[in-house]
Structures are given as C-alpha cells and as structure tokens.
Amino acid sequence: MGELKLMKGNEAIAEAAIRDGADGYFGYPITPQSEVIEYLAAQQPEERTGMVLLQAESELASINMIYGAAGSGKKVMTSSSSPGVSLKQEGISYIAGAELPCLVLNVVRGGPGLGTIQPSQSDYFQSTKGGGHGDYHLIVLAPASVQEMYDFVELGFDLAFKYRNPAMILSDGAIGQMMEKVEIGEQKPRMTEQQIKEKYPWATTGKTPDRERNIITSLELDSAKMEKFNEKLVEKYRTIKENEVRYEEIQCEDADYLLVAYGTSSRICEKTVEMARQEGIKLGLLRPITLFPFPSQRLAEYAQKVKGIMSVEMSSGQMVEDVKLAVESRVQVEHYGRMGGIVPSAEEVLQALKQKFL
Amino acid sequence: MSEEIIIAGFGGQGVLSMGKILCYAGIVQGKEVTWMPSYGPEMRGGTANVSVIISDERISSPIISEFDTAIILNQQSMDKFENSVKPGGYLIYDGNGITRHPERTDINVYRVDAAAEAAQMETTKTFNMIVLGGLLQVKPIVEMDKAIEGLKKSLPERYHHLIPVNEKAIHRGTQIIQEVRKAKVEA
C-alpha cells in the first residue's frame, strides 16, 4: 500500500501529475481550483522531476502552450474552472483536430457567465458534446472522491495517449475543495526524448533524414480529405465507446428505481440510497465514471428491469438527455437538480424521487 | 461507527486545521475521513466552518446538514448550527463573545472557555487545540495519542518545535471543559 495522505481534491490532482511523470502544467488561476497551481508552485516540480510549471498570462495562452507541448509528444495538462474552460475551448478544439493527447481539468462552478464560485455540474454539455467548434469529443472522466481525483490523472493521460485525444477530468468545487484520504502512488519517471521519439512517431521531435516531416495541424482545405479525417475521428470515438465505458453500480441488482448521478451528486445519492433502503424502497445508483463514453448500454439494460430512472445533477438537466437517449422511452425518466452552486441534500433527492414515482 | 462533526467559528481561529488534525488522527486509526470546508463568499465574510466525517465505513455524502457534534466558536455559528445538532447529539462551545447561549434541552451541551484559557498560555494560537482537547474529553472520537500524531502530520515541519505547547493545550482542554446540561431524553 502506498503512502496515505489527507489532501484536497485539487492538491491530489497536482501531486498525481508530478508522480505520473507529467512534463508540464500550464495554467491560470481561478476559484475554486487555484490550489492546483498553488500546490504545484509549493512543490517546485522542476526540482522534483524536471516538470515545467508555468502560470501563463491567460487561459488562451495556457491552452496554446498545451497545444504546442502536446505536439512534441510531451505529457502536459492544464486546469481551470468553468469561465476559464470556456476561454480554452478554441484551443481544445484545435488539439482535438490535431489529434493530440493532453489532460484538462475543469473544477466546475455555477454559471452561466462568471456565475458563482460554488460547486455545480452545469458544464456537462460543454464537456461531453465537444465544447468548442467542430465534430469532436473529449474523453470525460468524472471523479467522485479525492482518491479518484488522484487516480484519474494517470487514467486520463493513459487514455489521452492511447487514443491521441484530449481527455478531461470533470470535477466540481466540492470535490476540488474537500479533503479525504488518498493513497499516493510511486514516482514514475518522465519519458526521455528518445523514448518519446520511439513511442510517438507522430510527435514533432526534430526531423531526422530517415523519415518524413511530422506536421501538427487541424487545417485541411480539401473537403474530401477533411471528410476522410472526420470519418477517422468518428471511428475513433466508436472504438472509445466500445472499450472505455466505466461506471459503478450501488445496490442496483434488485432495484425498482434507479438514480443516475456522477461526481458530487453521486455521493449525495449514495446516501439517498441508504435512506431509501431503510424505508423499504428498493433504490439503486448507477454512477457513470466516464461521461464520454456514456454507459448507455448498461442503462438500456436497466430500462427493461426498473420502474423508473431519475437523473440527479447540479444543473437544470443535462445528463438526463443522455439517460433518455439510452433508455429510448422504455421507462419513465425524470430529472432532479439544484443550480447556482447549491448542492442538493440526500433528503430532498429522496423526496423528489417519491414525488415523481411513488 | 460514524461521527459527523461541524466546527464553526471565525477565520483565523484554527477551525479548518482542527478539522484536519481530527482527520489525520482518523487516518492513523485506519478510518475513512472527509473534510468539507465552507469556501467562497461565506468564508470571505470572516466566518469559517468545516464538516468532518470520521467513519469505519465508506463515506457516502461528504455534504451533510445534521451533525452528531457541533463545535461552535462564535455567535454567528451558534445561530446557524445549534439547530443542526441531531437530538441526543453534542454541542460544545466557547463562551467568549457568546450573547445567546444554547437553548436546546434535547442535546448534550458542554462549554470550553478556550479563548480565556489560551490568553494564559505561551501563545494564544493554541486556542483550537484547547477546544480539541475538550472535544476528545467528552467524545473520544479518536484516541489521544492518535490526535497528537495527527497534529504532527498536519503541521509543517518548520513548526514542529511548537508541538509540545500544542500538546499541553490539548491536555488543558480535557481539564477545563464543563458540562452545561445533559440531553433530556423524552420517554
């Protein structure tokens, strides 16, 4: 067992980046995720592993630094919160278009606009449906604990490199700010230039006479070629949907009703399940861990068995659309949510369930 | 065992670090812990609070609205959290600056005048450790030696020379905490 530490979610992300052998972090502070860059600054990752830490002049600059570094095969990440992530979308679209791996953390706060600084899940659409312009998807991971904040850095980077696609950790202010016990992994070495050259032949590592130039771009003026490329992306997302769906099931086996919730909401719902079971209501919780790819197939299976499904989100109802698509009207699907930085209580979720179904 | 605690007071009283020490002590004892602070506009107004859960089992929601124990260190927090203590639960408060004392009779009320006591000690910053000592005296959520270990783990090394004075403050807290009234259990 690794070392156990008490950490904030934001700190766990930062420590995990260093330990996973990341080459760089480029960011710009914003509440409620400034601890990521603060923790990194205090840790002096340059001293620890040679990892570059840079506070850019803006979100736009930081995401374009990611674009450049990722193009050279480096393992790099950035983080921000909702308004800042909106600013990064142009860069993220380019990175997806250039098929580059990187990790983006969004510690979501309530919106729209500058909104509030309290936790929210109102960036689900932005995260799972593309976010920037063009036909693309991010691989989206939704941690529900500080341990998962730590673990999903490695997972996020692995998936990003496996599919040459940007990955996102979609967290929120509550998980970013809270502290829990975290098991810290071993320090992994950063990759050497030689290893990058061998492992990532697409990277711009300096042309040698024995190969063609590597060009990193998202521009293709020939529509026929562009469509071929789009088809390639579609095929990639299909493969991701086939292989990378992750979810957790809590008391689902005999459930009459199912809650679907991710991140902070899923923790609340876990308590709702406990409370409902005490009252004799057979309630289960399906927690998507990957939001893209979404566990649609599993939900479709449950749609044959349960009497009703309620999506619980800190939003006006975004994930519920994916739930509805998955179950194709085979069962009643409802939404319950709070907005503006309000976190629902386990009691009110149970109340809502009763009102809608019982 | 699962213990749900709120610690609430002013920023600078060491509310958050007291919660951290409890959590570290819980980790040392092999328990699951969560530490959920108030942050944002609320905190910027000068009050600070943190809810801490220490449990033998996996913790579901870290965000809770009712508590087994409330540690209340100013009047605003008294107004906000007195009614959030579960019936039969514990309310521990420092009388300093309190204009309206706790009124509920269905909870156990204790008073630990840590601010006054801290003024007598080498440094007033041990205030929160006196409160912690008081808490552990009436509710031994974690073992005393584990609390000291928790203190060591949560304190940066450059402050480790302050451990003895903090330890002393914890012990002082165990001595000065007073029972105000026991919960009346309705028949």
Coordinates of C-alpha atoms in Angstrom, one line a residue:
Chain A
M1 CA 0.0 0.0 0.0
G2 CA 1.3 3.5 -0.9
E3 CA 1.6 6.4 1.5
L4 CA -1.7 7.7 2.9
K5 CA -2.2 11.5 2.9
L6 CA -5.0 13.9 3.7
M7 CA -5.4 16.1 0.6
K8 CA -7.8 18.4 -1.1
G9 CA -9.1 17.2 -4.5
N10 CA -7.2 20.0 -6.2
E11 CA -4.0 19.1 -4.4
A12 CA -4.4 15.4 -5.2
I13 CA -4.6 16.3 -8.9
A14 CA -1.4 18.3 -8.7
E15 CA 0.5 15.6 -6.8
A16 CA -0.7 13.0 -9.2
A17 CA 0.6 15.0 -12.2
I18 CA 4.1 15.1 -10.7
R19 CA 4.0 11.4 -9.7
D20 CA 2.7 10.3 -13.0
G21 CA 5.7 11.8 -14.7
A22 CA 3.9 14.7 -16.4
D23 CA 6.2 17.0 -18.4
G24 CA 4.3 20.2 -17.9
Y25 CA 1.5 22.1 -16.4
F26 CA 0.3 25.4 -17.9
G27 CA -2.5 27.2 -16.2
Y28 CA -4.1 30.4 -15.0
P29 CA -5.6 30.6 -11.5
I30 CA -9.4 30.8 -10.9
T31 CA -11.5 29.8 -7.9
P32 CA -12.3 27.0 -7.0
Q33 CA -9.3 25.3 -8.5
S34 CA -6.4 27.7 -7.7
E35 CA -5.0 25.1 -5.2
V36 CA -3.8 23.1 -8.2
I37 CA -1.3 25.7 -9.3
E38 CA -0.6 26.8 -5.7
Y39 CA 0.3 23.3 -4.7
L40 CA 2.5 22.8 -7.7
A41 CA 4.3 26.0 -7.1
A42 CA 5.0 25.0 -3.5
Q43 CA 6.2 21.6 -4.6
Q44 CA 8.6 23.0 -7.1
P45 CA 8.1 20.2 -9.6
E46 CA 11.2 21.4 -11.6
E47 CA 13.3 20.3 -8.7
R48 CA 11.4 17.1 -8.1
T49 CA 11.1 15.7 -11.7
G50 CA 12.0 18.4 -14.1
M51 CA 8.4 19.0 -14.8
V52 CA 7.7 22.5 -16.1
L53 CA 5.2 24.7 -14.2
L54 CA 4.1 27.8 -15.8
Q55 CA 1.5 30.4 -14.9
A56 CA 0.5 31.8 -18.3
E57 CA -0.8 35.3 -18.9
S58 CA -4.3 34.0 -19.7
E59 CA -6.3 30.9 -20.2
L60 CA -5.9 31.3 -24.0
A61 CA -2.1 31.3 -23.7
S62 CA -2.1 28.3 -21.4
I63 CA -4.2 26.1 -23.7
N64 CA -2.0 27.0 -26.6
M65 CA 1.1 26.1 -24.6
I66 CA -0.6 22.8 -24.1
Y67 CA -1.2 22.5 -27.8
G68 CA 2.5 23.2 -28.6
A69 CA 3.9 20.9 -25.9
A70 CA 1.5 18.1 -26.7
G71 CA 2.5 18.3 -30.4
S72 CA 6.1 17.5 -29.4
G73 CA 4.8 14.3 -27.6
K74 CA 5.0 15.8 -24.1
K75 CA 2.7 14.8 -21.3
V76 CA 1.0 18.1 -20.4
M77 CA -2.0 19.3 -18.5
T78 CA -3.9 22.4 -17.7
S79 CA -6.7 23.2 -15.3
S80 CA -9.4 25.8 -14.8
S81 CA -12.9 26.4 -13.7
S82 CA -16.0 27.0 -15.9
P83 CA -15.5 30.5 -17.3
G84 CA -11.8 29.7 -17.8
V85 CA -12.6 26.5 -19.5
S86 CA -14.9 28.4 -21.9
L87 CA -11.9 30.5 -22.8
K88 CA -9.8 27.4 -23.5
Q89 CA -12.4 25.9 -25.9
E90 CA -10.8 27.2 -29.1
G91 CA -7.5 25.6 -28.2
I92 CA -9.2 22.4 -27.1
S93 CA -10.9 22.1 -30.5
Y94 CA -7.6 22.6 -32.3
I95 CA -6.0 20.0 -30.1
A96 CA -8.8 17.5 -30.9
G97 CA -8.5 18.5 -34.5
A98 CA -4.7 17.8 -34.5
E99 CA -5.3 14.6 -32.6
L100 CA -3.1 15.4 -29.7
P101 CA -3.1 14.0 -26.2
C102 CA -3.5 16.2 -23.2
L103 CA -5.4 16.4 -19.9
V104 CA -7.7 19.3 -19.0
L105 CA -9.2 19.6 -15.5
N106 CA -12.5 21.5 -15.1
V107 CA -13.4 22.2 -11.4
V108 CA -16.9 23.3 -12.3
R109 CA -18.6 26.3 -10.7
G110 CA -22.1 27.6 -11.2
G111 CA -22.8 29.6 -14.4
P112 CA -23.6 31.0 -16.9
G113 CA -21.1 33.8 -17.3
L114 CA -19.0 34.4 -14.2
G115 CA -21.8 32.8 -12.2
T116 CA -20.8 31.7 -8.7
I117 CA -17.8 30.1 -7.2
Q118 CA -19.8 27.3 -5.6
P119 CA -19.9 23.7 -6.9
S120 CA -22.0 22.9 -10.0
Q121 CA -22.4 20.4 -12.8
S122 CA -23.6 22.8 -15.4
D123 CA -20.8 22.1 -17.8
Y124 CA -21.9 18.6 -18.7
F125 CA -23.0 19.6 -22.2
Q126 CA -19.8 21.6 -22.9
S127 CA -17.6 18.7 -21.7
T128 CA -19.3 15.7 -23.3
K129 CA -20.6 17.2 -26.6
G130 CA -17.4 18.8 -27.8
G131 CA -17.3 22.2 -26.2
G132 CA -15.5 24.1 -28.9
H133 CA -16.5 24.1 -32.6
G134 CA -16.4 21.1 -34.9
D135 CA -17.3 17.5 -34.7
Y136 CA -15.2 16.1 -31.8
H137 CA -15.4 14.6 -28.3
L138 CA -13.2 14.7 -25.3
I139 CA -12.8 11.6 -23.2
V140 CA -14.5 12.7 -20.0
L141 CA -13.8 11.3 -16.5
A142 CA -16.0 12.2 -13.5
P143 CA -14.2 11.6 -10.1
A144 CA -16.4 11.3 -7.1
S145 CA -13.7 11.3 -4.4
V146 CA -10.3 12.8 -3.8
Q147 CA -8.8 9.3 -4.4
E148 CA -10.3 9.3 -7.9
M149 CA -9.1 12.9 -8.5
Y150 CA -5.6 11.4 -7.9
D151 CA -6.2 8.2 -9.9
F152 CA -7.8 9.8 -12.9
V153 CA -4.8 11.8 -13.7
E154 CA -2.9 8.7 -14.7
L155 CA -6.0 7.2 -16.3
G156 CA -6.7 10.4 -18.2
F157 CA -3.2 10.7 -19.5
D158 CA -3.2 7.0 -20.5
L159 CA -6.5 7.3 -22.4
A160 CA -5.4 10.6 -24.0
F161 CA -2.2 9.0 -25.4
K162 CA -3.9 5.7 -26.2
Y163 CA -6.4 7.5 -28.5
R164 CA -4.4 10.7 -29.3
N165 CA -7.3 12.7 -28.0
P166 CA -7.7 15.3 -25.3
A167 CA -9.1 13.9 -22.0
M168 CA -11.0 15.9 -19.4
I169 CA -11.4 15.4 -15.7
L170 CA -14.8 16.9 -14.9
S171 CA -14.9 17.8 -11.3
D172 CA -16.6 20.4 -9.2
G173 CA -15.9 22.9 -6.4
A174 CA -16.9 20.4 -3.7
I175 CA -14.6 17.7 -4.8
G176 CA -11.8 20.2 -5.5
Q177 CA -12.1 21.8 -2.1
M178 CA -12.7 18.8 0.2
M179 CA -10.1 16.7 1.8
E180 CA -10.1 12.9 2.0
K181 CA -7.6 10.1 2.5
V182 CA -5.5 9.5 -0.6
E183 CA -3.2 6.6 -1.3
I184 CA -0.2 8.1 -3.2
G185 CA 1.5 6.1 -5.9
E186 CA 5.2 5.7 -6.7
Q187 CA 7.0 8.4 -8.6
K188 CA 7.1 7.4 -12.2
P189 CA 10.0 8.7 -14.3
R190 CA 9.3 11.3 -17.1
M191 CA 9.9 9.9 -20.6
T192 CA 13.2 10.7 -22.2
E193 CA 13.4 12.4 -25.6
Q194 CA 14.5 9.1 -27.1
Q195 CA 11.5 7.3 -25.6
I196 CA 9.1 9.9 -26.9
K197 CA 10.7 9.6 -30.4
E198 CA 10.2 5.8 -30.3
K199 CA 6.8 5.7 -28.8
Y200 CA 5.2 8.6 -30.5
P201 CA 6.4 8.6 -34.1
W202 CA 3.8 11.4 -34.9
A203 CA 5.4 13.9 -32.5
T204 CA 7.4 16.9 -33.7
T205 CA 10.7 15.9 -32.1
G206 CA 13.0 17.2 -34.8
K207 CA 13.1 15.7 -38.3
T208 CA 15.7 13.1 -38.9
P209 CA 16.8 12.1 -42.5
D210 CA 15.1 8.7 -42.3
R211 CA 11.5 9.9 -42.0
E212 CA 9.1 12.4 -43.5
R213 CA 8.2 15.7 -41.7
N214 CA 5.7 15.5 -38.9
I215 CA 3.1 18.2 -39.3
I216 CA 0.8 19.1 -36.4
T217 CA -2.2 21.0 -37.8
S218 CA -6.0 21.0 -37.7
L219 CA -6.3 22.7 -41.1
E220 CA -7.3 20.8 -44.2
L221 CA -8.6 22.9 -47.1
D222 CA -9.6 19.9 -49.3
S223 CA -13.1 19.0 -48.2
A224 CA -12.8 15.4 -49.4
K225 CA -9.7 14.9 -47.3
M226 CA -11.3 16.7 -44.4
E227 CA -14.3 14.4 -44.5
K228 CA -12.0 11.4 -44.5
F229 CA -10.4 12.8 -41.4
N230 CA -13.8 13.4 -39.8
E231 CA -14.7 9.8 -40.5
K232 CA -11.5 8.7 -38.9
L233 CA -12.5 10.7 -35.8
V234 CA -15.9 9.1 -35.8
E235 CA -14.3 5.7 -36.0
K236 CA -12.0 6.6 -33.0
Y237 CA -15.0 7.7 -30.9
R238 CA -16.8 4.5 -31.8
T239 CA -13.8 2.5 -30.6
I240 CA -13.7 4.5 -27.4
K241 CA -17.4 3.9 -26.8
E242 CA -16.7 0.2 -27.3
N243 CA -13.8 -0.1 -25.0
E244 CA -13.7 2.6 -22.4
V245 CA -17.1 2.8 -20.7
R246 CA -16.7 2.9 -16.9
Y247 CA -19.3 3.1 -14.2
E248 CA -20.1 2.0 -10.7
E249 CA -23.3 0.3 -9.5
I250 CA -24.5 0.6 -6.0
Q251 CA -27.3 -1.7 -4.9
C252 CA -28.6 -2.0 -8.4
E253 CA -29.2 -5.8 -8.5
D254 CA -32.7 -5.8 -7.1
A255 CA -33.5 -2.1 -7.6
D256 CA -37.1 -1.0 -8.6
Y257 CA -35.9 2.6 -9.1
L258 CA -32.5 3.9 -10.3
L259 CA -30.7 7.1 -9.6
V260 CA -28.1 8.2 -12.2
A261 CA -25.6 10.7 -10.8
Y262 CA -21.9 11.5 -11.2
G263 CA -19.3 13.3 -9.1
T264 CA -20.5 15.2 -6.0
S265 CA -24.2 14.3 -6.8
S266 CA -23.4 10.6 -6.8
R267 CA -22.0 10.9 -3.2
I268 CA -25.3 12.6 -2.2
C269 CA -27.3 9.9 -4.0
E270 CA -25.3 7.2 -2.3
K271 CA -26.7 8.5 1.0
T272 CA -30.2 8.7 -0.6
V273 CA -29.9 5.0 -1.5
E274 CA -29.1 4.2 2.1
M275 CA -32.0 6.2 3.4
A276 CA -34.5 4.8 0.8
R277 CA -33.4 1.2 1.6
Q278 CA -34.1 1.9 5.3
E279 CA -37.7 2.8 4.3
G280 CA -38.0 -0.3 2.2
I281 CA -37.7 1.4 -1.2
K282 CA -35.5 -0.6 -3.5
L283 CA -33.4 2.1 -4.8
G284 CA -30.1 1.8 -6.7
L285 CA -27.5 4.2 -8.0
L286 CA -25.7 3.9 -11.3
R287 CA -22.7 6.3 -11.3
P288 CA -21.1 7.0 -14.7
I289 CA -17.4 7.3 -14.2
T290 CA -16.9 8.1 -17.9
L291 CA -19.3 10.7 -19.1
F292 CA -18.0 10.3 -22.6
P293 CA -18.2 7.4 -23.4
F294 CA -21.6 7.3 -21.5
P295 CA -22.8 3.9 -20.1
S296 CA -25.8 3.9 -22.4
Q297 CA -25.9 0.2 -22.9
R298 CA -25.9 -0.6 -19.2
L299 CA -28.8 1.9 -18.7
A300 CA -30.7 0.4 -21.6
E301 CA -30.4 -3.0 -19.8
Y302 CA -31.8 -1.5 -16.6
A303 CA -34.6 0.2 -18.5
Q304 CA -36.0 -3.4 -19.0
K305 CA -35.9 -4.1 -15.3
V306 CA -36.6 -0.9 -13.3
K307 CA -39.8 1.1 -12.9
G308 CA -38.2 4.5 -13.1
I309 CA -34.9 6.3 -13.5
M310 CA -34.1 9.7 -12.0
S311 CA -31.0 11.7 -13.1
V312 CA -29.7 13.8 -10.3
E313 CA -27.4 16.7 -11.3
M314 CA -26.4 20.1 -10.1
S315 CA -27.8 21.6 -13.3
S316 CA -31.1 22.3 -15.0
G317 CA -31.0 18.8 -16.5
Q318 CA -28.1 18.0 -18.9
M319 CA -27.1 14.4 -18.4
V320 CA -30.7 13.4 -18.3
E321 CA -30.8 13.8 -22.1
D322 CA -28.2 11.1 -22.4
V323 CA -30.1 8.9 -20.0
K324 CA -33.2 9.4 -22.1
L325 CA -31.4 8.6 -25.3
A326 CA -30.0 5.5 -23.7
V327 CA -33.3 4.1 -22.5
E328 CA -35.3 5.1 -25.6
S329 CA -38.6 5.7 -23.8
R330 CA -38.8 2.2 -22.4
V331 CA -39.1 3.6 -18.9
Q332 CA -40.1 6.8 -17.2
V333 CA -37.0 9.1 -16.9
E334 CA -37.1 12.2 -14.6
H335 CA -34.6 14.8 -13.6
Y336 CA -33.9 16.4 -10.2
G337 CA -31.4 19.1 -9.8
R338 CA -30.2 22.2 -8.0
M339 CA -28.4 25.1 -9.6
G340 CA -26.4 28.2 -8.9
G341 CA -23.9 26.5 -6.6
I342 CA -26.5 24.8 -4.4
V343 CA -25.8 21.2 -3.5
P344 CA -28.9 19.1 -3.1
S345 CA -29.3 17.2 0.2
A346 CA -29.8 13.4 0.3
E347 CA -33.2 14.1 1.9
E348 CA -34.5 16.3 -0.8
V349 CA -33.4 13.8 -3.5
L350 CA -35.4 11.1 -1.8
Q351 CA -38.4 13.5 -1.5
A352 CA -38.1 14.2 -5.2
L353 CA -38.0 10.5 -6.1
K354 CA -41.1 9.9 -4.1
Q355 CA -43.0 12.8 -5.7
K356 CA -42.1 11.7 -9.2
F357 CA -42.5 7.9 -8.9
L358 CA -44.4 6.8 -5.7
Chain B
M1 CA -19.0 3.9 13.9
S2 CA -19.6 7.1 12.0
E3 CA -19.2 10.6 13.6
E4 CA -20.4 13.7 11.8
I5 CA -19.0 16.9 13.2
I6 CA -19.3 20.6 12.3
I7 CA -16.6 23.0 13.6
A8 CA -17.6 26.6 13.1
G9 CA -16.2 30.0 14.1
F10 CA -14.2 32.9 12.8
G11 CA -11.4 32.7 10.2
G12 CA -8.1 32.5 12.0
Q13 CA -9.4 30.6 15.0
G14 CA -7.9 27.4 13.6
V15 CA -11.2 25.9 12.7
L16 CA -10.0 24.3 9.5
S17 CA -6.8 23.0 11.0
M18 CA -8.6 21.4 13.9
G19 CA -10.7 19.5 11.4
K20 CA -7.5 18.4 9.6
I21 CA -6.0 17.1 12.8
L22 CA -9.1 15.1 13.5
C23 CA -9.0 13.7 10.0
Y24 CA -5.3 12.8 10.2
A25 CA -5.9 11.1 13.6
G26 CA -8.7 9.2 12.0
I27 CA -6.5 8.1 9.1
V28 CA -3.8 6.9 11.6
Q29 CA -6.6 4.8 13.2
G30 CA -7.5 3.3 9.8
K31 CA -10.8 5.1 9.4
E32 CA -12.4 6.8 6.4
V33 CA -12.5 10.6 6.6
T34 CA -13.9 13.6 4.8
W35 CA -13.2 17.3 5.4
M36 CA -15.6 19.7 3.7
P37 CA -14.9 23.4 4.3
S38 CA -17.1 26.3 3.6
Y39 CA -15.3 28.3 0.9
G40 CA -16.2 31.2 -1.2
P41 CA -18.3 34.2 -0.3
E42 CA -19.3 32.9 3.1
M43 CA -15.6 32.5 4.1
R44 CA -14.8 35.9 2.7
G45 CA -17.3 37.4 5.3
G46 CA -15.0 36.3 8.1
T47 CA -16.7 33.1 9.3
A48 CA -15.2 29.7 8.7
N49 CA -16.7 26.2 9.1
V50 CA -15.8 22.7 8.2
S51 CA -17.7 19.5 8.4
V52 CA -15.7 16.4 9.2
I53 CA -16.9 12.8 9.0
I54 CA -14.9 10.0 10.6
S55 CA -16.2 6.6 9.9
D56 CA -15.4 2.9 9.9
E57 CA -17.1 2.5 6.6
R58 CA -17.0 4.1 3.2
I59 CA -18.5 7.6 3.5
S60 CA -21.4 8.4 1.2
S61 CA -22.2 12.1 1.2
P62 CA -19.5 14.5 2.5
I63 CA -22.1 17.3 2.5
I64 CA -24.4 16.9 5.4
S65 CA -26.9 19.1 7.2
E66 CA -27.2 17.4 10.5
F67 CA -24.4 16.6 12.9
D68 CA -23.6 14.3 15.8
T69 CA -21.4 17.0 17.3
A70 CA -21.2 20.8 16.8
I71 CA -18.2 22.8 17.9
I72 CA -19.3 26.4 18.0
L73 CA -16.8 29.2 18.5
N74 CA -18.8 32.4 17.8
Q75 CA -22.3 33.8 17.9
Q76 CA -23.0 33.6 14.2
S77 CA -22.2 29.9 14.2
M78 CA -24.4 29.4 17.3
D79 CA -27.3 31.0 15.4
K80 CA -26.5 28.9 12.3
F81 CA -25.8 25.5 13.7
E82 CA -27.5 25.0 17.1
N83 CA -30.5 23.6 15.4
S84 CA -28.4 21.3 13.2
V85 CA -27.3 19.0 16.0
K86 CA -29.1 15.7 16.0
P87 CA -31.3 15.1 19.0
G88 CA -29.1 13.4 21.7
G89 CA -26.0 14.9 20.0
Y90 CA -23.4 17.2 21.4
L91 CA -22.8 20.9 21.3
I92 CA -19.5 22.2 22.6
Y93 CA -19.0 26.0 22.6
D94 CA -16.6 28.6 23.8
G95 CA -18.5 31.3 25.9
N96 CA -16.2 34.1 24.7
G97 CA -18.4 36.6 22.7
I98 CA -21.5 34.5 23.0
T99 CA -24.5 36.7 23.7
R100 CA -27.1 33.9 23.3
H101 CA -26.2 30.7 25.0
P102 CA -27.5 27.4 23.6
E103 CA -31.1 26.8 24.5
R104 CA -31.9 23.3 23.3
T105 CA -32.5 20.7 26.0
D106 CA -32.6 17.6 23.8
I107 CA -28.8 17.8 23.2
N108 CA -25.8 17.5 25.5
V109 CA -24.2 20.9 26.0
Y110 CA -20.6 21.5 27.0
R111 CA -18.7 24.7 27.4
V112 CA -14.9 25.0 27.0
D113 CA -13.6 28.6 27.6
A114 CA -10.6 28.1 25.4
A115 CA -10.2 31.8 24.4
A116 CA -9.8 32.8 28.0
E117 CA -7.5 29.8 28.7
A118 CA -5.4 30.5 25.6
A119 CA -4.7 34.0 26.8
Q120 CA -3.0 32.5 29.9
M121 CA -0.8 30.2 27.8
E122 CA 2.5 30.9 26.0
T123 CA 0.7 31.5 22.8
T124 CA -3.0 32.3 22.1
K125 CA -2.7 30.3 18.9
T126 CA -3.2 27.1 20.9
F127 CA -6.8 28.1 21.2
N128 CA -8.1 25.4 18.8
M129 CA -6.0 22.7 20.5
I130 CA -7.7 23.5 23.8
V131 CA -11.1 23.1 22.1
L132 CA -9.8 19.8 20.5
G133 CA -8.8 18.6 24.0
G134 CA -12.3 19.4 25.3
L135 CA -13.9 17.6 22.4
L136 CA -11.8 14.4 22.9
Q137 CA -12.6 14.5 26.7
V138 CA -16.3 14.3 26.1
K139 CA -16.3 12.4 22.8
P140 CA -13.2 10.3 22.3
I141 CA -13.8 10.1 18.6
V142 CA -10.1 9.4 18.1
E143 CA -7.5 8.2 20.7
M144 CA -5.5 11.0 22.3
D145 CA -2.1 9.7 21.1
K146 CA -3.5 9.5 17.6
A147 CA -4.6 13.1 17.9
I148 CA -1.1 14.1 18.7
E149 CA 0.1 12.1 15.8
G150 CA -2.5 13.8 13.6
L151 CA -1.1 17.2 14.9
K152 CA 2.4 16.2 13.8
K153 CA 1.2 15.1 10.4
S154 CA -0.8 18.2 9.7
L155 CA 1.8 20.7 10.9
P156 CA 4.6 21.6 8.5
E157 CA 8.0 20.6 9.8
R158 CA 9.1 24.1 10.4
Y159 CA 6.5 24.4 13.2
H160 CA 7.3 21.1 14.8
H161 CA 9.0 22.9 17.7
L162 CA 5.5 24.1 18.7
I163 CA 4.2 20.5 19.2
P164 CA 4.9 20.4 23.0
V165 CA 2.9 23.6 23.6
N166 CA 0.1 22.3 21.5
E167 CA 0.1 19.0 23.3
K168 CA -0.1 20.9 26.6
A169 CA -3.1 22.9 25.2
I170 CA -4.9 19.7 24.3
H171 CA -4.4 18.4 27.8
R172 CA -5.5 21.7 29.2
G173 CA -8.7 21.4 27.2
T174 CA -9.5 18.0 28.6
Q175 CA -9.4 19.6 32.1
I176 CA -11.3 22.7 31.6
I177 CA -14.3 21.5 29.6
Q178 CA -17.5 21.7 31.7
E179 CA -20.9 20.1 31.3
V180 CA -23.7 22.6 31.0
R181 CA -26.5 20.1 30.8
K182 CA -27.2 16.6 29.6
A183 CA -29.8 15.9 26.9
K184 CA -33.2 15.2 28.3
V185 CA -34.4 12.0 26.7
E186 CA -38.2 12.0 26.1
A187 CA -39.9 9.0 27.5

